[in-house]
Coordinates of C-alpha atoms and ligand atoms in Angstrom, one line a residue:
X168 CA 29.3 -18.5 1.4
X169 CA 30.0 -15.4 3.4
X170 CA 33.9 -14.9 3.2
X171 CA 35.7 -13.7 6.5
X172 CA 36.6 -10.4 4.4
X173 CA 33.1 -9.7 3.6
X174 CA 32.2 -10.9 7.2
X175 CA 34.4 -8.2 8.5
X176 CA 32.9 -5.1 6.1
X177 CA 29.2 -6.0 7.5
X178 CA 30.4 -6.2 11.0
X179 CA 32.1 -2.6 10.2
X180 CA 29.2 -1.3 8.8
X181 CA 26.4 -2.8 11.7
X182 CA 28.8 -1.1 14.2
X183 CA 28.8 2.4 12.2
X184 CA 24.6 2.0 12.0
X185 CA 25.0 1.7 15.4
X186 CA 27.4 4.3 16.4
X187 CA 25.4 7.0 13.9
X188 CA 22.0 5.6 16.1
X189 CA 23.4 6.9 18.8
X190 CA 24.2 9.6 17.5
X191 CA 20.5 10.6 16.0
X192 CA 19.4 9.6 19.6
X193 CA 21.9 12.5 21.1
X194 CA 20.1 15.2 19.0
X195 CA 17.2 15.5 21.4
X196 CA 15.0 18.3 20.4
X197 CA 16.0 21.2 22.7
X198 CA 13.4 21.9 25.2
X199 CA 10.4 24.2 23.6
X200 CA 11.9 23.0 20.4
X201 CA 9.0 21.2 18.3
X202 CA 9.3 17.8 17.6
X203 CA 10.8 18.2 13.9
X204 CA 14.1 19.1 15.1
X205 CA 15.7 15.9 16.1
X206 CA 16.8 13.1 13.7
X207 CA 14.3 10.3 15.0
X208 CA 10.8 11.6 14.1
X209 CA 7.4 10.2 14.2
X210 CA 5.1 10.5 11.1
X211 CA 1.7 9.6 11.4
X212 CA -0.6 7.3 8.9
X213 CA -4.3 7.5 9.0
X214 CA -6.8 4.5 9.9
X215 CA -10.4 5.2 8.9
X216 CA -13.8 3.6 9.2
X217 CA -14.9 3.2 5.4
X218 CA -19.0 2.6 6.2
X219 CA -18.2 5.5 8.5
X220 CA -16.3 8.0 6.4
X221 CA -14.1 8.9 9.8
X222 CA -10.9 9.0 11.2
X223 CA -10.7 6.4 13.5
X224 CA -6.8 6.7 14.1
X225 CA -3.0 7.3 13.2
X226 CA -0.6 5.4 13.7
X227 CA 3.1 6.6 14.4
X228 CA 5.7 5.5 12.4
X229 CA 9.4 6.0 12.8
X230 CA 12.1 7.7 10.6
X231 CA 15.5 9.0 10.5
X232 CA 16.3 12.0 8.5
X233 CA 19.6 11.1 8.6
X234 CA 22.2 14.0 7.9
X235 CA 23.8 12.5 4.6
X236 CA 21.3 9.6 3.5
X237 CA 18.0 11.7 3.7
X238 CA 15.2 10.0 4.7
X239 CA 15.2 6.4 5.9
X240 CA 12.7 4.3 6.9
X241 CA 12.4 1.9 9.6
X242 CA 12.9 -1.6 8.4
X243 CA 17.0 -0.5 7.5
X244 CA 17.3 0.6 11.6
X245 CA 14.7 -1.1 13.5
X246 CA 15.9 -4.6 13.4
X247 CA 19.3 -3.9 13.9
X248 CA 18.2 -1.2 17.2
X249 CA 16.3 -4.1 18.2
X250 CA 19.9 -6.3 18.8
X251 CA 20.5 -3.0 21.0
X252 CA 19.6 -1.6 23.7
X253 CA 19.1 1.3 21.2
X254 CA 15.5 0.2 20.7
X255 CA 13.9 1.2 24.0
X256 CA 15.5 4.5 23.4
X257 CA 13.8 4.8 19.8
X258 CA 10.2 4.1 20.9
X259 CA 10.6 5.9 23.9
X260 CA 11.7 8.7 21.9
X261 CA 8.2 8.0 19.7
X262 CA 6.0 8.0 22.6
X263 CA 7.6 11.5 23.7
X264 CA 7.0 12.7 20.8
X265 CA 3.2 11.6 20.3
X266 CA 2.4 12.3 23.6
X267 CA 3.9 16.0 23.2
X268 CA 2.2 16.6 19.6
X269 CA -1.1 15.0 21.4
X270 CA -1.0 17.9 23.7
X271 CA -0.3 20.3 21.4
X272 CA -3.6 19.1 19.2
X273 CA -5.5 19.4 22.0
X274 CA -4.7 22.7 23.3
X275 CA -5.2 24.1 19.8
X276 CA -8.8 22.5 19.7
X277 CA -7.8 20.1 17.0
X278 CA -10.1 16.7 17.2
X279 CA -8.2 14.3 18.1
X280 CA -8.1 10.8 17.5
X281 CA -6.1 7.7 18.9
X282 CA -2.4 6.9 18.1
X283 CA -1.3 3.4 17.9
X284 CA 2.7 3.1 18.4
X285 CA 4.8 0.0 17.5
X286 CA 6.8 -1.4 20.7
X287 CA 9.4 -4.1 19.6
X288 CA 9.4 -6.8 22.2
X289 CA 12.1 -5.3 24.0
X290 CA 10.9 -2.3 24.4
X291 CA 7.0 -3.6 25.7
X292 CA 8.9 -5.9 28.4
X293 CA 11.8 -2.9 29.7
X294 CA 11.6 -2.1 33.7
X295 CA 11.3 1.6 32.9
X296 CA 8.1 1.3 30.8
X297 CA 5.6 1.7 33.2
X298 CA 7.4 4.9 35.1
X299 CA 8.4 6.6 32.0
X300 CA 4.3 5.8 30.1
X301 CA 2.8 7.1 33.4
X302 CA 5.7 10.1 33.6
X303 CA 4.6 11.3 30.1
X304 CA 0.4 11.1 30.6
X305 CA 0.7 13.3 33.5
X306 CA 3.1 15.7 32.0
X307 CA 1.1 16.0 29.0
X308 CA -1.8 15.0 30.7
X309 CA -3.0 12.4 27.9
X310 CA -5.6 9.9 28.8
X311 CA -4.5 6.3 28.2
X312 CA -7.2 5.7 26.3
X313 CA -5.7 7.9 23.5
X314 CA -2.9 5.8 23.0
X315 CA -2.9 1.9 21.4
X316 CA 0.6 0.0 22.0
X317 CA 1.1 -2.3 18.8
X318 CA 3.7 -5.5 19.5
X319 CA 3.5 -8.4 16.3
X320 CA 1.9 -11.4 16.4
X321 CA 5.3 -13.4 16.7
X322 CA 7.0 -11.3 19.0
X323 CA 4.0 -11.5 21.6
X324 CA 4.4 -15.1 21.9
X325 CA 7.9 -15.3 22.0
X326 CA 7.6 -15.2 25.9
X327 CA 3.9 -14.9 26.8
X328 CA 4.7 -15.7 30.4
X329 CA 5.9 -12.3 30.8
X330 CA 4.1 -10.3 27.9
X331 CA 0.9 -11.2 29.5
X332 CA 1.4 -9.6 33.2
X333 CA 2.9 -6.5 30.9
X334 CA -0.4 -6.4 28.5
X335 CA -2.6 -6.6 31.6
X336 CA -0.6 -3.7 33.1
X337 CA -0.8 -1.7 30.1
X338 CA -4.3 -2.0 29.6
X339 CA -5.2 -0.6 33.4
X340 CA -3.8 2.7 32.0
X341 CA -6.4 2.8 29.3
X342 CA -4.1 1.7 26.8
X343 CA -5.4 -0.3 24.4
X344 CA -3.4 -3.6 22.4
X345 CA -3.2 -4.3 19.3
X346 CA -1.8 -7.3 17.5
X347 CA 0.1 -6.4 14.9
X348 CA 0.7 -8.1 11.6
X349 CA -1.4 -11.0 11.9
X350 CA -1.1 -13.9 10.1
X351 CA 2.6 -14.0 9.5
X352 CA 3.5 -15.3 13.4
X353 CA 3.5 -18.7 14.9
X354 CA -0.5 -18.4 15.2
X355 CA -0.7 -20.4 18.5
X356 CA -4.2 -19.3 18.5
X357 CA -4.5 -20.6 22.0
X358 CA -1.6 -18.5 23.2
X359 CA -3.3 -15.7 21.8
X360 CA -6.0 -16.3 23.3
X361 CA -4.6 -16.4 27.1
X362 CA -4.3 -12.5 27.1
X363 CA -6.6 -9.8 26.2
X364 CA -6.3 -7.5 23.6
X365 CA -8.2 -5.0 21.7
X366 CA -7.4 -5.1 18.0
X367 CA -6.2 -7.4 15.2
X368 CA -4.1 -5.6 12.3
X369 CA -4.2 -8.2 9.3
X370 CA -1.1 -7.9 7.8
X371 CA -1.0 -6.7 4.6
X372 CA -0.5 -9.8 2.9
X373 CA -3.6 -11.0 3.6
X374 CA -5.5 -7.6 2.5
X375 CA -3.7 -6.9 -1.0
X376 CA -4.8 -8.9 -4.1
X377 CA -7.9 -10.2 -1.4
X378 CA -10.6 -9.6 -4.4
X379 CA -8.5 -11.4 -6.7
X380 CA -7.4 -14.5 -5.3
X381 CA -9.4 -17.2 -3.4
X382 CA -6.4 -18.3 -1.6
X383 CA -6.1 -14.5 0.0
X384 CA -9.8 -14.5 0.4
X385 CA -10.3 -17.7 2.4
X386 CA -7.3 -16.8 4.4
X387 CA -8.7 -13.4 4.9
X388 CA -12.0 -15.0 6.0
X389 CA -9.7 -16.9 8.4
X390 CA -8.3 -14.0 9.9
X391 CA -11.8 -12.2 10.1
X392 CA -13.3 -15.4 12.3
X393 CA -10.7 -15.5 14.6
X394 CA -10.9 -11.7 15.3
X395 CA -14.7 -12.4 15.9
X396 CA -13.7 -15.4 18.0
X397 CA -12.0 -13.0 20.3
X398 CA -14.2 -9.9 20.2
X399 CA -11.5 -8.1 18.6
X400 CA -11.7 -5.7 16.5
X401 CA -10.1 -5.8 12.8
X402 CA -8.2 -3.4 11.1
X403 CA -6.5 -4.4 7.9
X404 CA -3.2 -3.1 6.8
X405 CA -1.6 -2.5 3.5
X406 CA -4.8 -1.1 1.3
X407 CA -4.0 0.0 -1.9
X408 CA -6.5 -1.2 -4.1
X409 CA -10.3 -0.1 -4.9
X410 CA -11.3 -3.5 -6.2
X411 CA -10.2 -4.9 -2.6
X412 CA -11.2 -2.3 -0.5
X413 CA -14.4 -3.0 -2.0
X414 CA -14.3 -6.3 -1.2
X415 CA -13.5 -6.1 2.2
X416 CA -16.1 -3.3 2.7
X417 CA -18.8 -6.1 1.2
X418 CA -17.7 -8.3 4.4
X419 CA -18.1 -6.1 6.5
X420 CA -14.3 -5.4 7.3
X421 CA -14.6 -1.4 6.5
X422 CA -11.9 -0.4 9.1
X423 CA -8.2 0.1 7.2
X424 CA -5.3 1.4 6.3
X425 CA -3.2 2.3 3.7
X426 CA -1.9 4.2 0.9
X427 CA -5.3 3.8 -0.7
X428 CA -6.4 6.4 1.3
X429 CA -3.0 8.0 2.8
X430 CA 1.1 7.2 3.3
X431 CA 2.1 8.1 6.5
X432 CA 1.8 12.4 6.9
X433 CA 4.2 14.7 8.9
X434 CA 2.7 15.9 12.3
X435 CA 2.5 19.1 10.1
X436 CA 0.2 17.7 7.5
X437 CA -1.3 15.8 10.4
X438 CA -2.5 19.4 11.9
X439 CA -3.5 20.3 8.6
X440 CA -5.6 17.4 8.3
X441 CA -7.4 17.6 11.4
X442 CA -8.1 21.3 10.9
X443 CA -10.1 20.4 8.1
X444 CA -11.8 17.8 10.2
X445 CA -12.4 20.7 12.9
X446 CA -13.8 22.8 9.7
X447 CA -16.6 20.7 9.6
X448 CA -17.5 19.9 13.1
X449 CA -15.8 17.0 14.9
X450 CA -13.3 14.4 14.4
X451 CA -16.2 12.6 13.7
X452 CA -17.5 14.5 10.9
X453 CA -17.6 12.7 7.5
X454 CA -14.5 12.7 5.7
X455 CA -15.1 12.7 2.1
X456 CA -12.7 9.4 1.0
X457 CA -10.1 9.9 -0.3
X458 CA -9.0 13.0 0.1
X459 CA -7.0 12.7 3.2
Ligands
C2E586 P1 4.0 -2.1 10.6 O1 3.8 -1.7 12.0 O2 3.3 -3.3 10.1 O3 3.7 -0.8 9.8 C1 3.1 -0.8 8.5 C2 4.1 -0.6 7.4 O4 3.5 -0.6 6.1 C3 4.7 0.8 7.4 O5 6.1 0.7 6.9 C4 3.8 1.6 6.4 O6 4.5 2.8 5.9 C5 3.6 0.5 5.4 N1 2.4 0.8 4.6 C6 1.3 1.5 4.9 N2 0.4 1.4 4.0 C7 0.9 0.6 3.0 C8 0.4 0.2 1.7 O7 -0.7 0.5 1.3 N3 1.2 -0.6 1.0 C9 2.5 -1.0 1.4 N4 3.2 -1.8 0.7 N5 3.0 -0.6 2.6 C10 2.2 0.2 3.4 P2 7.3 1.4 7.6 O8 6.9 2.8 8.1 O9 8.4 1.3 6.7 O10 7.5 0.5 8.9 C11 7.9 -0.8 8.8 C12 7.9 -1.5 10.2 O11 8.8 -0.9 11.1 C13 6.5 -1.4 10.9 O12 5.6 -2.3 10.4 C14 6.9 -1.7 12.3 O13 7.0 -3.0 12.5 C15 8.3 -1.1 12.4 N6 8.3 0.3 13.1 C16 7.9 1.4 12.6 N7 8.0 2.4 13.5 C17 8.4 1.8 14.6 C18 8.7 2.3 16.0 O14 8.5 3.5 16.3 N8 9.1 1.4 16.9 C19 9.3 0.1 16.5 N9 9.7 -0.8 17.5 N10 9.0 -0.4 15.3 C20 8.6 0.5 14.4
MG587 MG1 2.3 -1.4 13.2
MG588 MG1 1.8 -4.3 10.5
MG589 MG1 5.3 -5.0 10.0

C-alpha cells in the first residue's frame, strides 16, 4: 500500500520530471545551430530488407541528454510527457529535427531513405499538426512520402472516430502509417481494419525467441496473416538473434529491425552510414549485413 508520505515524494518528483521537461524543451537549438545542441534529440535506428541487403529505413527515436543524469531514454519521459501537454512539444521537436537533418542529407548528396517517427496519441490528434507537418515540408522542402508517422496498436483504437479522419489526412501528404507494436493492443481486428494503413511493426515480443518456441511462432504466423489480410506490409521489431532472423527470413518476413543489425545511431553516425552507402552507388546498393 502506497503511504500518503511516499504518495507525496512521487508527486514531488513527477512535478520535478516535469518542470526539468520544460526545461530541456527551452533549450531550442539556436538557429544555424545543428541539431545536437539541444537536450531532446532524435537518434536514428536502421530498418533493412534482409533478401535485399538495403536500407529500407530509420526510424527516429527520442532522448534526453539530460545535464546531470546523462543519457536517458524514452520510456522514463515519454509516458509521463504524455499526461502533459509536454508531449506534442517533444514530437514536434522530433519531426523538426528529422525534417531539418533530411534536408541536410539531401543537399550533401547523401541517399536517403524514409524516417518513421512515433506520435503518441496526443500528439497524432493535436489541432496544430497539420499546419506545423505542412509548415516543415515546405521549409525543408521534404516530400511526404519520406516520412512514416508510427502511433501503437492500442492507442489507434482508443478513439478511432477521430484517429481515422486524422490517418486519412496524413496520408494525402504522402505520409505513410504504420502500426506500431502489434500484437500487444486490444486487436479489434475489425477496427483496424476500418482505416488504412501502410505498415505493421510486430512488436518485439512476437519476433524474439520466434525459432525457439511454437507458441511465438504460431503467434508470429498470426501476425504475418493479418498483415497479408490487409495488404500491409510487415516489419518486425526487436531482432537480436541469428537463429530467428533466420527463421523469419525462411517465411518470407525479411524486413526488420534491431540490434541484430544496429541500436539506434546519432545523426552523426547516420551521415557516416549513408556515406558508405553513397560509396558504393545508391541507397540501394547492397549492404553487406551486419556491418551497419
Ligand atoms: P518503439 O517505437 O516500439 O521503439 C522500439 C524500441 O525498442 C526502442 O526503444 C528501441 O531502442 C528498442 N529496440 C530496438 N531494437 C531492439 C532490440 O533488438 N532489442 C530490444 N530489447 N530493444 C530494441 P526506446 O528508444 O527506448 O523507445 C521506447 C519507446 O518510446 C518507443 O517504442 C516509442 O513507443 C517511444 N518513443 C520513442 N521516441 C519517441 C518519440 O519521439 N515520440 C513518442 N511519442 N514516443 C517515442
Ligand atoms: Mg516505434
Ligand atoms: Mg514498437
Ligand atoms: Mg513500444
Amino acid at each position: 500500500r502506497t503511504t500518503v508520505k511516499e504518495y507525496g515524494f512521487e508527486l514531488l518528483a513527477r512535478s520535478h520530471m516535469v518542470f526539468e521537461l520544460q526545461g530541456a524543451l527551452d533549450t531550442a537549438p539556436a538557429a544555424g545551430a545543428t541539431a545536437q545542441h539541444g537536450e531532446l534529440v532524435a537518434h536514428y535506428q536502421p530498418q533493412v530488407d534482409y533478401a535485399q541487403g538495403r536500407l529500407i529505413g530509420m526510424e527516429a527515436l527520442v532522448r534526453w541528454r539530460h545535464p546531470s543524469r546523462g543519457l536517458v531514454a524514452p520510456g522514463s519521459f515519454i509516458p509521463l510527457a504524455e499526461s502533459t501537454d509536454k508531449i506534442y512539444d517533444i514530437d514536434l521537436r522530433v519531426l523538426t529535427q528529422v525534417c531539418r537533418d533530411m534536408r541536410s542529407w539531401l543537399d550533401a548528396g547523401l541517399p536517403v531513405v524514409p524516417v518513421s517517427l512515433n506520435f503518441s496519441r496526443r500528439s497524432l490528434l493535436h489541432a496544430d499538426l497539420l499546419g506545423d507537418l505542412k509548415r516543415l515540408l515546405h521549409t525543408y522542402r521534404i516530400r511526404g512520402e519520406l516520412l512514416e508517422f508510427e502511433v501503437t496498436e492500442s492507442q489507434l483504437l482508443e478513439t478511432l472516430e477521430l484517429v481515422s479522419p486524422r490517418v486519412a489526412q496524413l496520408r494525402a501528404l504522402g505520409v505513410r502509417i504504420a502500426v506500431d507494436d502489434f500484437g500487444t493492443g486490444y486487436s479489434n481486428l475489425d477496427a483496424i481494419n476500418s482505416f488504412p494503413f501502410d505498415r505493421l511493426k510486430v512488436d518485439r515480443q512476437f519476433v524474439h525467441g520466434v525459432a525457439g518456441s511454437e507458441r511465438v511462432a504460431g503467434l508470429f504466423r498470426l501476425i504475418q496473416g493479418i498483415a497479408e489480410l490487409f495488404s500491409a506490409e510487415l516489419l518486425c521489431e526487436g531482432l537480436e538473434h541469428e537463429a530467428d532472423l533466420a527463421w523469419l527470413a525462411e517465411r518470407g518476413a525479411t524486413r526488420v529491425q534491431g540490434w541484430y543489425f544496429s541500436a539506434a545511431r546519432t545523426s552523426e553516425e547516420i551521415v557516416a552510414i549513408l556515406a558508405a552507402l553513397r560509396a558504393r552507388g545508391s541507397g540501394a546498393a547492397p549492404l553487406t549485413i551486419p556491418e551497419l
